Structures are given as structure tokens and as C-alpha cells.
PDB file of C-alpha atoms in Angstrom:
ATOM      1  CA  MET A   1       5.964  -6.230  19.926  1.00  0.00           C
ATOM      2  CA  ARG A   2       3.231  -6.301  17.902  1.00  0.00           C
ATOM      3  CA  ILE A   3       0.083  -4.792  17.615  1.00  0.00           C
ATOM      4  CA  GLU A   4      -2.318  -7.165  18.896  1.00  0.00           C
ATOM      5  CA  GLU A   5      -0.489  -6.967  21.718  1.00  0.00           C
ATOM      6  CA  LEU A   6      -0.814  -4.179  23.779  1.00  0.00           C
ATOM      7  CA  ILE A   7      -4.602  -5.602  24.553  1.00  0.00           C
ATOM      8  CA  HIS A   8      -4.406  -6.541  28.455  1.00  0.00           C
ATOM      9  CA  LYS A   9      -6.346 -10.076  28.113  1.00  0.00           C
ATOM     10  CA  LYS A  10      -9.310 -11.435  29.928  1.00  0.00           C
ATOM     11  CA  PRO A  11      -8.265 -14.267  31.164  1.00  0.00           C
ATOM     12  CA  ASP A  12      -8.448 -17.341  28.719  1.00  0.00           C
ATOM     13  CA  GLU A  13      -9.267 -14.798  25.897  1.00  0.00           C
ATOM     14  CA  LYS A  14      -6.612 -15.312  23.145  1.00  0.00           C
ATOM     15  CA  VAL A  15      -6.886 -12.789  19.770  1.00  0.00           C
ATOM     16  CA  VAL A  16      -8.028 -14.607  16.802  1.00  0.00           C
ATOM     17  CA  PHE A  17      -7.094 -12.365  14.368  1.00  0.00           C
ATOM     18  CA  TYR A  18      -6.365  -8.374  13.418  1.00  0.00           C
ATOM     19  CA  LEU A  19      -6.818  -6.582  10.591  1.00  0.00           C
ATOM     20  CA  ARG A  20      -5.807  -3.688   8.432  1.00  0.00           C
ATOM     21  CA  ARG A  21      -6.789  -1.873   5.529  1.00  0.00           C
ATOM     22  CA  HIS A  22      -7.099  -3.363   2.394  1.00  0.00           C
ATOM     23  CA  THR A  23      -2.678  -3.005   0.908  1.00  0.00           C
ATOM     24  CA  ILE A  24      -4.551  -1.693  -1.886  1.00  0.00           C
ATOM     25  CA  ILE A  25      -4.942   1.736  -0.139  1.00  0.00           C
ATOM     26  CA  PHE A  26      -1.600   2.045   1.408  1.00  0.00           C
ATOM     27  CA  ILE A  27      -0.123   1.814  -2.453  1.00  0.00           C
ATOM     28  CA  GLY A  28      -3.081   4.140  -3.123  1.00  0.00           C
ATOM     29  CA  GLY A  29      -1.614   6.958  -1.214  1.00  0.00           C
ATOM     30  CA  MET A  30       1.671   5.585  -2.238  1.00  0.00           C
ATOM     31  CA  LEU A  31       1.131   6.903  -5.918  1.00  0.00           C
ATOM     32  CA  LEU A  32      -0.336   9.568  -5.100  1.00  0.00           C
ATOM     33  CA  ILE A  33       3.051  10.429  -2.888  1.00  0.00           C
ATOM     34  CA  ALA A  34       4.941   9.430  -6.450  1.00  0.00           C
ATOM     35  CA  LEU A  35       2.805  12.058  -8.338  1.00  0.00           C
ATOM     36  CA  MET A  36       3.676  15.121  -5.853  1.00  0.00           C
ATOM     37  CA  ALA A  37       7.166  14.087  -6.160  1.00  0.00           C
ATOM     38  CA  ALA A  38       6.660  14.122  -9.686  1.00  0.00           C
ATOM     39  CA  ILE A  39       5.159  16.931 -10.638  1.00  0.00           C
ATOM     40  CA  PRO A  40       8.145  19.506  -9.626  1.00  0.00           C
ATOM     41  CA  LEU A  41      10.490  17.718 -12.028  1.00  0.00           C
ATOM     42  CA  ALA A  42       7.970  17.302 -14.973  1.00  0.00           C
ATOM     43  CA  ALA A  43       7.975  22.063 -14.086  1.00  0.00           C
ATOM     44  CA  LEU A  44      12.348  21.065 -13.649  1.00  0.00           C
ATOM     45  CA  TYR A  45      12.422  19.591 -17.478  1.00  0.00           C
ATOM     46  CA  GLY A  46       9.804  22.870 -18.821  1.00  0.00           C
ATOM     47  CA  ALA A  47      12.133  25.297 -16.826  1.00  0.00           C
ATOM     48  CA  LEU A  48      14.812  23.861 -18.455  1.00  0.00           C
ATOM     49  CA  THR A  49      13.285  23.577 -21.814  1.00  0.00           C
ATOM     50  CA  TYR A  50      12.211  27.178 -22.217  1.00  0.00           C
ATOM     51  CA  TYR A  51      14.072  28.887 -19.385  1.00  0.00           C
ATOM     52  CA  PRO A  52      17.948  26.938 -18.572  1.00  0.00           C
ATOM     53  CA  GLN A  53      19.208  30.547 -16.982  1.00  0.00           C
ATOM     54  CA  VAL A  54      16.687  29.947 -14.428  1.00  0.00           C
ATOM     55  CA  PHE A  55      19.063  28.479 -11.960  1.00  0.00           C
ATOM     56  CA  GLU A  56      21.361  30.883 -12.498  1.00  0.00           C
ATOM     57  CA  ARG A  57      20.105  33.866 -11.311  1.00  0.00           C
ATOM     58  CA  GLU A  58      21.437  35.302  -7.745  1.00  0.00           C
ATOM     59  CA  LEU A  59      17.500  35.403  -6.199  1.00  0.00           C
ATOM     60  CA  ILE A  60      15.077  33.135  -7.659  1.00  0.00           C
ATOM     61  CA  GLY A  61      18.340  30.185  -8.379  1.00  0.00           C
ATOM     62  CA  PRO A  62      19.220  29.609  -4.944  1.00  0.00           C
ATOM     63  CA  ALA A  63      15.318  30.100  -3.861  1.00  0.00           C
ATOM     64  CA  LEU A  64      13.933  27.459  -6.436  1.00  0.00           C
ATOM     65  CA  LYS A  65      16.638  25.138  -4.779  1.00  0.00           C
ATOM     66  CA  LEU A  66      15.982  25.721  -1.354  1.00  0.00           C
ATOM     67  CA  ALA A  67      11.602  25.336  -2.324  1.00  0.00           C
ATOM     68  CA  ALA A  68      12.984  21.553  -4.272  1.00  0.00           C
ATOM     69  CA  SER A  69      15.186  20.871  -0.854  1.00  0.00           C
ATOM     70  CA  ALA A  70      12.212  21.506   1.196  1.00  0.00           C
ATOM     71  CA  TYR A  71       9.114  20.286  -1.073  1.00  0.00           C
ATOM     72  CA  TYR A  72      10.872  17.095  -1.138  1.00  0.00           C
ATOM     73  CA  LEU A  73      11.819  16.040   3.203  1.00  0.00           C
ATOM     74  CA  TRP A  74       7.712  16.681   3.057  1.00  0.00           C
ATOM     75  CA  VAL A  75       7.134  14.309   0.258  1.00  0.00           C
ATOM     76  CA  TRP A  76       9.312  12.017   1.532  1.00  0.00           C
ATOM     77  CA  LEU A  77       7.796  12.540   5.270  1.00  0.00           C
ATOM     78  CA  PHE A  78       4.308  12.577   3.539  1.00  0.00           C
ATOM     79  CA  PHE A  79       4.939   8.771   2.224  1.00  0.00           C
ATOM     80  CA  PHE A  80       5.994   7.665   5.864  1.00  0.00           C
ATOM     81  CA  SER A  81       3.381   9.325   7.763  1.00  0.00           C
ATOM     82  CA  ASN A  82       1.074   7.724   5.306  1.00  0.00           C
ATOM     83  CA  PHE A  83       2.736   4.676   6.210  1.00  0.00           C
ATOM     84  CA  VAL A  84       2.563   5.738  10.158  1.00  0.00           C
ATOM     85  CA  ASP A  85      -1.688   6.440   9.498  1.00  0.00           C
ATOM     86  CA  TYR A  86      -1.946   3.112   7.584  1.00  0.00           C
ATOM     87  CA  TYR A  87      -0.562   0.339  10.028  1.00  0.00           C
ATOM     88  CA  LEU A  88      -1.429   2.286  12.974  1.00  0.00           C
ATOM     89  CA  ASP A  89      -4.851   1.357  11.603  1.00  0.00           C
ATOM     90  CA  ALA A  90      -6.245  -1.780  12.963  1.00  0.00           C
ATOM     91  CA  TRP A  91      -9.015  -3.559  14.535  1.00  0.00           C
ATOM     92  CA  VAL A  92      -8.611  -6.839  16.748  1.00  0.00           C
ATOM     93  CA  VAL A  93     -10.349  -9.770  17.384  1.00  0.00           C
ATOM     94  CA  THR A  94     -10.810 -11.516  20.515  1.00  0.00           C
ATOM     95  CA  ASN A  95     -13.041 -14.235  21.512  1.00  0.00           C
ATOM     96  CA  ASP A  96     -14.569 -12.263  23.313  1.00  0.00           C
ATOM     97  CA  ARG A  97     -14.339  -8.408  21.602  1.00  0.00           C
ATOM     98  CA  ILE A  98     -13.473  -6.815  19.308  1.00  0.00           C
ATOM     99  CA  LEU A  99     -10.956  -3.567  19.158  1.00  0.00           C
ATOM    100  CA  ASN A 100     -11.224  -0.592  17.073  1.00  0.00           C
ATOM    101  CA  VAL A 101      -7.461   1.051  17.273  1.00  0.00           C
ATOM    102  CA  GLU A 102      -7.300   4.237  15.087  1.00  0.00           C
ATOM    103  CA  GLN A 103      -4.866   6.826  14.427  1.00  0.00           C
ATOM    104  CA  LYS A 104      -6.329  10.023  13.068  1.00  0.00           C
ATOM    105  CA  GLY A 105      -3.010  12.156  12.264  1.00  0.00           C
ATOM    106  CA  LEU A 106       0.107  12.854  14.575  1.00  0.00           C
ATOM    107  CA  PHE A 107      -2.057  14.351  17.161  1.00  0.00           C
ATOM    108  CA  ASN A 108      -5.164  12.051  17.756  1.00  0.00           C
ATOM    109  CA  ARG A 109      -5.650   8.704  19.142  1.00  0.00           C
ATOM    110  CA  VAL A 110      -9.046   6.269  19.521  1.00  0.00           C
ATOM    111  CA  VAL A 111      -9.319   2.936  20.976  1.00  0.00           C
ATOM    112  CA  SER A 112     -13.160   1.069  21.078  1.00  0.00           C
ATOM    113  CA  GLU A 113     -13.879  -1.988  22.024  1.00  0.00           C
ATOM    114  CA  LEU A 114     -17.422  -4.014  21.968  1.00  0.00           C
ATOM    115  CA  ASP A 115     -17.776  -7.170  23.413  1.00  0.00           C
ATOM    116  CA  MET A 116     -18.748  -9.491  20.924  1.00  0.00           C
ATOM    117  CA  SER A 117     -21.919 -10.810  23.099  1.00  0.00           C
ATOM    118  CA  LYS A 118     -22.995  -7.000  22.744  1.00  0.00           C
ATOM    119  CA  ILE A 119     -23.116  -8.433  18.627  1.00  0.00           C
ATOM    120  CA  GLN A 120     -26.703  -8.680  17.154  1.00  0.00           C
ATOM    121  CA  ASP A 121     -26.011  -8.208  13.049  1.00  0.00           C
ATOM    122  CA  VAL A 122     -23.383  -8.010  10.858  1.00  0.00           C
ATOM    123  CA  THR A 123     -23.401  -6.660   7.292  1.00  0.00           C
ATOM    124  CA  SER A 124     -20.265  -6.989   4.588  1.00  0.00           C
ATOM    125  CA  GLU A 125     -20.560  -4.625   1.795  1.00  0.00           C
ATOM    126  CA  VAL A 126     -18.437  -4.118  -1.933  1.00  0.00           C
ATOM    127  CA  LYS A 127     -19.306  -0.827  -3.502  1.00  0.00           C
ATOM    128  CA  GLY A 128     -17.288   0.231  -6.268  1.00  0.00           C
ATOM    129  CA  VAL A 129     -15.268  -1.056  -8.917  1.00  0.00           C
ATOM    130  CA  LEU A 130     -11.808  -0.119  -7.353  1.00  0.00           C
ATOM    131  CA  PRO A 131     -13.594  -2.517  -4.016  1.00  0.00           C
ATOM    132  CA  PHE A 132     -14.405  -5.185  -6.402  1.00  0.00           C
ATOM    133  CA  VAL A 133     -11.900  -5.554  -8.488  1.00  0.00           C
ATOM    134  CA  PHE A 134      -8.509  -5.522  -5.425  1.00  0.00           C
ATOM    135  CA  GLY A 135     -11.750  -7.603  -2.927  1.00  0.00           C
ATOM    136  CA  TYR A 136     -11.778  -5.030  -0.062  1.00  0.00           C
ATOM    137  CA  GLY A 137     -14.842  -3.492   1.055  1.00  0.00           C
ATOM    138  CA  ASN A 138     -16.600  -2.369   4.772  1.00  0.00           C
ATOM    139  CA  VAL A 139     -18.086  -4.857   7.850  1.00  0.00           C
ATOM    140  CA  PHE A 140     -20.137  -3.480   9.540  1.00  0.00           C
ATOM    141  CA  ILE A 141     -21.052  -4.755  13.299  1.00  0.00           C
ATOM    142  CA  GLN A 142     -25.358  -3.429  15.308  1.00  0.00           C
ATOM    143  CA  THR A 143     -25.169  -3.435  18.046  1.00  0.00           C
ATOM    144  CA  ALA A 144     -28.048  -3.683  20.516  1.00  0.00           C
ATOM    145  CA  ALA A 145     -26.981  -0.370  21.784  1.00  0.00           C
ATOM    146  CA  GLU A 146     -28.175   2.716  20.442  1.00  0.00           C
ATOM    147  CA  LYS A 147     -24.731   4.189  18.963  1.00  0.00           C
ATOM    148  CA  GLU A 148     -23.054   3.860  15.962  1.00  0.00           C
ATOM    149  CA  ARG A 149     -22.809   0.596  14.324  1.00  0.00           C
ATOM    150  CA  PHE A 150     -18.734  -0.448  14.258  1.00  0.00           C
ATOM    151  CA  VAL A 151     -17.428   0.076  10.877  1.00  0.00           C
ATOM    152  CA  PHE A 152     -14.335  -2.679   9.498  1.00  0.00           C
ATOM    153  CA  GLU A 153     -13.697   0.129   6.253  1.00  0.00           C
ATOM    154  CA  GLN A 154     -11.539  -1.009   3.848  1.00  0.00           C
ATOM    155  CA  ILE A 155     -10.498  -4.783   4.959  1.00  0.00           C
ATOM    156  CA  PRO A 156      -9.820  -7.325   2.566  1.00  0.00           C
ATOM    157  CA  LYS A 157     -12.153 -10.449   2.108  1.00  0.00           C
ATOM    158  CA  PRO A 158     -15.320  -8.883   4.258  1.00  0.00           C
ATOM    159  CA  GLU A 159     -17.394 -11.253   3.603  1.00  0.00           C
ATOM    160  CA  GLU A 160     -14.626 -13.805   5.085  1.00  0.00           C
ATOM    161  CA  VAL A 161     -14.684 -11.905   7.761  1.00  0.00           C
ATOM    162  CA  ARG A 162     -18.351 -11.820   8.347  1.00  0.00           C
ATOM    163  CA  LYS A 163     -18.464 -14.886   8.311  1.00  0.00           C
ATOM    164  CA  ARG A 164     -15.729 -15.750  11.083  1.00  0.00           C
ATOM    165  CA  LEU A 165     -17.188 -12.759  12.782  1.00  0.00           C
ATOM    166  CA  LEU A 166     -20.374 -14.658  13.292  1.00  0.00           C
ATOM    167  CA  LEU A 167     -18.889 -17.560  14.225  1.00  0.00           C
ATOM    168  CA  LEU A 168     -17.221 -16.728  17.214  1.00  0.00           C
ATOM    169  CA  VAL A 169     -20.360 -14.365  18.586  1.00  0.00           C
ATOM    170  CA  GLU A 170     -22.567 -17.740  18.126  1.00  0.00           C
ATOM    171  CA  GLU A 171     -19.294 -19.549  20.053  1.00  0.00           C
ATOM    172  CA  ASP A 172     -18.770 -16.201  21.855  1.00  0.00           C
ATOM    173  CA  ARG A 173     -22.599 -17.555  23.079  1.00  0.00           C
ATOM    174  CA  ARG A 174     -22.373 -20.856  23.647  1.00  0.00           C
ATOM    175  CA  ARG A 175     -19.677 -20.501  26.032  1.00  0.00           C
ATOM    176  CA  GLN A 176     -21.651 -17.816  28.158  1.00  0.00           C
ATOM    177  CA  GLY A 177     -24.681 -20.523  27.466  1.00  0.00           C
ATOM    178  CA  GLU A 178     -22.213 -22.763  29.007  1.00  0.00           C
ATOM    179  CA  VAL A 179     -21.702 -20.462  32.322  1.00  0.00           C
ATOM    180  CA  LEU A 180     -24.437 -19.609  33.097  1.00  0.00           C
ATOM    181  CA  LEU A 181     -26.055 -23.315  33.146  1.00  0.00           C
ATOM    182  CA  ALA A 182     -23.051 -24.138  35.154  1.00  0.00           C
ATOM    183  CA  MET A 183     -23.557 -21.380  37.336  1.00  0.00           C
ATOM    184  CA  GLY A 184     -27.525 -22.738  37.441  1.00  0.00           C
ATOM    185  CA  HIS A 185     -26.544 -26.510  39.184  1.00  0.00           C
ATOM    186  CA  GLU A 186     -24.141 -24.787  41.503  1.00  0.00           C
ATOM    187  CA  THR A 187     -27.171 -22.708  43.039  1.00  0.00           C
TER     188      THR A 187
ATOM    189  CA  MET B   1      17.611  48.895  -0.633  1.00  0.00           C
ATOM    190  CA  SER B   2      19.161  45.697  -0.674  1.00  0.00           C
ATOM    191  CA  PHE B   3      19.049  42.246   1.717  1.00  0.00           C
ATOM    192  CA  SER B   4      21.608  39.410   1.942  1.00  0.00           C
ATOM    193  CA  VAL B   5      20.615  35.551  -0.082  1.00  0.00           C
ATOM    194  CA  GLY B   6      21.141  33.806   3.340  1.00  0.00           C
ATOM    195  CA  LEU B   7      17.387  35.906   4.496  1.00  0.00           C
ATOM    196  CA  LEU B   8      16.600  32.948   2.317  1.00  0.00           C
ATOM    197  CA  LEU B   9      17.641  30.424   4.760  1.00  0.00           C
ATOM    198  CA  ILE B  10      15.357  31.628   7.371  1.00  0.00           C
ATOM    199  CA  PRO B  11      12.097  29.955   6.230  1.00  0.00           C
ATOM    200  CA  TYR B  12      14.183  26.803   4.751  1.00  0.00           C
ATOM    201  CA  GLY B  13      15.688  26.036   8.420  1.00  0.00           C
ATOM    202  CA  ILE B  14      12.431  26.452   9.504  1.00  0.00           C
ATOM    203  CA  ALA B  15      10.596  23.540   7.795  1.00  0.00           C
ATOM    204  CA  VAL B  16      13.442  21.514   7.807  1.00  0.00           C
ATOM    205  CA  ILE B  17      12.702  21.640  12.155  1.00  0.00           C
ATOM    206  CA  LEU B  18       9.677  21.016  11.445  1.00  0.00           C
ATOM    207  CA  PHE B  19      10.022  18.148   9.442  1.00  0.00           C
ATOM    208  CA  LEU B  20      12.655  16.694  12.039  1.00  0.00           C
ATOM    209  CA  ILE B  21       9.797  16.869  14.676  1.00  0.00           C
ATOM    210  CA  PHE B  22       7.073  15.501  12.669  1.00  0.00           C
ATOM    211  CA  ALA B  23       9.337  12.350  11.347  1.00  0.00           C
ATOM    212  CA  LEU B  24      10.117  12.093  15.475  1.00  0.00           C
ATOM    213  CA  LEU B  25       6.479  12.326  16.447  1.00  0.00           C
ATOM    214  CA  ASN B  26       5.950   9.338  13.753  1.00  0.00           C
ATOM    215  CA  VAL B  27       8.571   6.813  14.934  1.00  0.00           C
ATOM    216  CA  TYR B  28       7.003   7.760  18.152  1.00  0.00           C
ATOM    217  CA  HIS B  29       3.799   6.676  17.574  1.00  0.00           C
ATOM    218  CA  LEU B  30       4.937   2.740  16.248  1.00  0.00           C
ATOM    219  CA  ILE B  31       7.538   2.821  19.089  1.00  0.00           C
ATOM    220  CA  ALA B  32       4.879   3.949  22.097  1.00  0.00           C
ATOM    221  CA  TYR B  33       1.576   2.395  19.676  1.00  0.00           C
ATOM    222  CA  GLY B  34       3.507  -1.459  19.909  1.00  0.00           C
ATOM    223  CA  ALA B  35       3.822  -1.059  15.928  1.00  0.00           C
ATOM    224  CA  THR B  36       7.864  -2.048  16.488  1.00  0.00           C
ATOM    225  CA  THR B  37       7.852  -5.452  13.882  1.00  0.00           C
ATOM    226  CA  LYS B  38      10.082  -6.352  10.844  1.00  0.00           C
ATOM    227  CA  VAL B  39       7.406  -4.481   8.574  1.00  0.00           C
ATOM    228  CA  SER B  40       8.019  -0.760  10.264  1.00  0.00           C
ATOM    229  CA  PHE B  41      11.459  -1.506  10.946  1.00  0.00           C
ATOM    230  CA  LEU B  42      12.586  -1.495   7.052  1.00  0.00           C
ATOM    231  CA  PHE B  43      10.301   1.531   6.347  1.00  0.00           C
ATOM    232  CA  THR B  44      11.271   3.627   8.822  1.00  0.00           C
ATOM    233  CA  PHE B  45      15.027   2.158   7.723  1.00  0.00           C
ATOM    234  CA  VAL B  46      13.723   3.396   4.511  1.00  0.00           C
ATOM    235  CA  PHE B  47      12.048   6.658   5.530  1.00  0.00           C
ATOM    236  CA  LEU B  48      15.597   7.457   7.049  1.00  0.00           C
ATOM    237  CA  ALA B  49      18.072   6.331   4.367  1.00  0.00           C
ATOM    238  CA  GLY B  50      15.530   8.456   2.111  1.00  0.00           C
ATOM    239  CA  SER B  51      16.054  11.835   3.815  1.00  0.00           C
ATOM    240  CA  SER B  52      19.564  11.075   4.156  1.00  0.00           C
ATOM    241  CA  PHE B  53      20.127  11.304   0.409  1.00  0.00           C
ATOM    242  CA  ILE B  54      17.937  14.154   0.393  1.00  0.00           C
ATOM    243  CA  ALA B  55      20.206  16.202   2.683  1.00  0.00           C
ATOM    244  CA  TYR B  56      22.928  15.072   0.911  1.00  0.00           C
ATOM    245  CA  ALA B  57      21.400  16.238  -2.674  1.00  0.00           C
ATOM    246  CA  SER B  58      20.414  19.525  -1.384  1.00  0.00           C
ATOM    247  CA  TRP B  59      24.036  20.476   0.083  1.00  0.00           C
ATOM    248  CA  LEU B  60      25.119  18.973  -3.227  1.00  0.00           C
ATOM    249  CA  TYR B  61      23.265  21.655  -5.213  1.00  0.00           C
ATOM    250  CA  LEU B  62      23.107  24.614  -2.337  1.00  0.00           C
ATOM    251  CA  LYS B  63      26.712  24.288  -1.265  1.00  0.00           C
ATOM    252  CA  ASP B  64      28.215  26.373  -3.798  1.00  0.00           C
ATOM    253  CA  ILE B  65      25.796  29.592  -3.343  1.00  0.00           C
ATOM    254  CA  ASP B  66      27.198  32.566  -1.907  1.00  0.00           C
ATOM    255  CA  TRP B  67      24.419  33.030   0.709  1.00  0.00           C
ATOM    256  CA  SER B  68      26.693  36.788   1.530  1.00  0.00           C
ATOM    257  CA  ALA B  69      25.559  37.737  -2.126  1.00  0.00           C
ATOM    258  CA  GLN B  70      23.832  41.452  -2.028  1.00  0.00           C
ATOM    259  CA  ILE B  71      20.519  41.894  -3.940  1.00  0.00           C
ATOM    260  CA  MET B  72      19.111  44.808  -4.845  1.00  0.00           C
ATOM    261  CA  PHE B  73      16.093  46.077  -5.232  1.00  0.00           C
ATOM    262  CA  GLN B  74      14.792  48.644  -7.063  1.00  0.00           C
ATOM    263  CA  LEU B  75      11.241  50.334  -6.686  1.00  0.00           C
ATOM    264  CA  MET B  76       9.348  51.257  -9.299  1.00  0.00           C
ATOM    265  CA  GLN B  77       9.937  54.799 -10.106  1.00  0.00           C
ATOM    266  CA  ALA B  78       6.873  56.659 -11.721  1.00  0.00           C
ATOM    267  CA  GLY B  79       6.100  57.747 -14.944  1.00  0.00           C
ATOM    268  CA  ALA B  80       8.390  54.322 -15.888  1.00  0.00           C
ATOM    269  CA  PHE B  81       5.047  53.308 -17.542  1.00  0.00           C
ATOM    270  CA  GLU B  82       4.911  55.632 -19.715  1.00  0.00           C
ATOM    271  CA  GLY B  83       4.882  55.108 -23.565  1.00  0.00           C
ATOM    272  CA  PHE B  84       3.217  51.665 -23.703  1.00  0.00           C
TER     273      PHE B  84
END
């Protein structure tokens, strides 16, 4: 099953596109994990150079080996958690609404929904050196309600997404206008 | 005063159990929230393969340790630093 299939679609509703954060965000997390994995190796090199008997000591030797084993298991778990966190955060855009599916850590999950007809303004933003170089940024969706803006964070090609969203909003308004017109003719 | 080296295995065992719980929770999330795609299968496979490799490497390094060996502790005696 794909993430967009989790939505209980309304009749005539179809998924137009879905988004995740830019891959570079995931790769950035991976680089941090690679650094975490490299630090003990550097320490090991230093220890073996200046104090080669360290692993022969009856208490320190086993303690270091156990600590290294637990450390690498946890670093590896962070790698997997980083992937799960990246992969389960998604924005699904249908011709009728936008769904924000967000995984916050292992125990919190937020799913919010925004109707296309409520969208008033869509703003894209590419701010900073890395977003500029890798072409990612934020898209802010302002609604008529006073509640906070809907934000697509660190998504690829934010300007293109903004244009597509505005087209969908226009299309939704036209469709709703046609429905209202048809209802007016019936009565 | 002495204690067995095997006592070190208790915190290690706790770390491993917590690792397994969190690993299963991650896999559960992928399945429960509909992310059962080729990419998620690939990452789960890489994770399992990597975990197996770390477990095997750990076993190689730890298998020759005498866990029943006793470590003697000598309490510092009064006057140990006399003369400094």
C-alpha cells in the first residue's frame, strides 16, 4: 500500500500529487549519522596509537567492546528512524483537499486536512544558501480561517508546487460554481 | 571487594532490548501507515542486514572474553598521596 492510498477518498476525488521533503534533507541526516559512526573509529585509532594495550585490560577491554557494540547498534537504529521519519511525513494533494501526514518521533502522528475552497493565498519561499543550491523551500498556504498557515516544509521545487496549487484552487472554484449553477437551475 | 566482568552484560542487555523494541516500532509504523513500498522494503532489508552484521561483529569480539573473571577493587588507603 502507498501512503496516498490511506486516504478515504470522496466520490470524484483523485490524488493529483504527493510530496515529501527534499531528498537532500534525508541525505543530510545520513551524513550526521555517518559522522556519529566515524567518531569512535577516530578514537579507536588514537587509542591504538598511544595506548595499544587498552583492549587487553581485564575491565576496560570488555567494557569498551560492549559500549562500542551498543553504540553502533543505536547509531544504526538512528539511521533507520531517520528514514522512517522522512518517509512517513507527506503531503497528499487531491483535486478537493490537502492532507498533511506528519510523524513526530515514534509516538506522535498528526494528520490534518485543508479543503481547497478555503485556500486564500499560496506563497513559496526559498531562503538560504542550501535551499537555493539544492532547489528546495517552503510553501505557505493561507486560509480564510484564523488558524495557523498550512506549510509544506523543505519540499523540492516550491515555486512549481505553488503554481500547481493555485491551478487546483481555481479548478475547484470553477467546479463548485458549476455545481451551484446546476442546483440553481433545478430549483 | 570484587565483582564479575559479566555484570557489564546487564546494561548491554538493556541497550539491546531497547534497540529491538524501537526497531520493531519503526517497522510497525512503516506497515501501519501504509508505507509498504519497494523503497521501504529496501531500507528495512538494509537495516536488518546491518543489524545482523553488527551483532555478528560484536559476537566475534566478545566471544573470547571470560565473563566469570573477578575484578578486584582496592579502596584507596589513607595517606596514599603522602609524599606528593
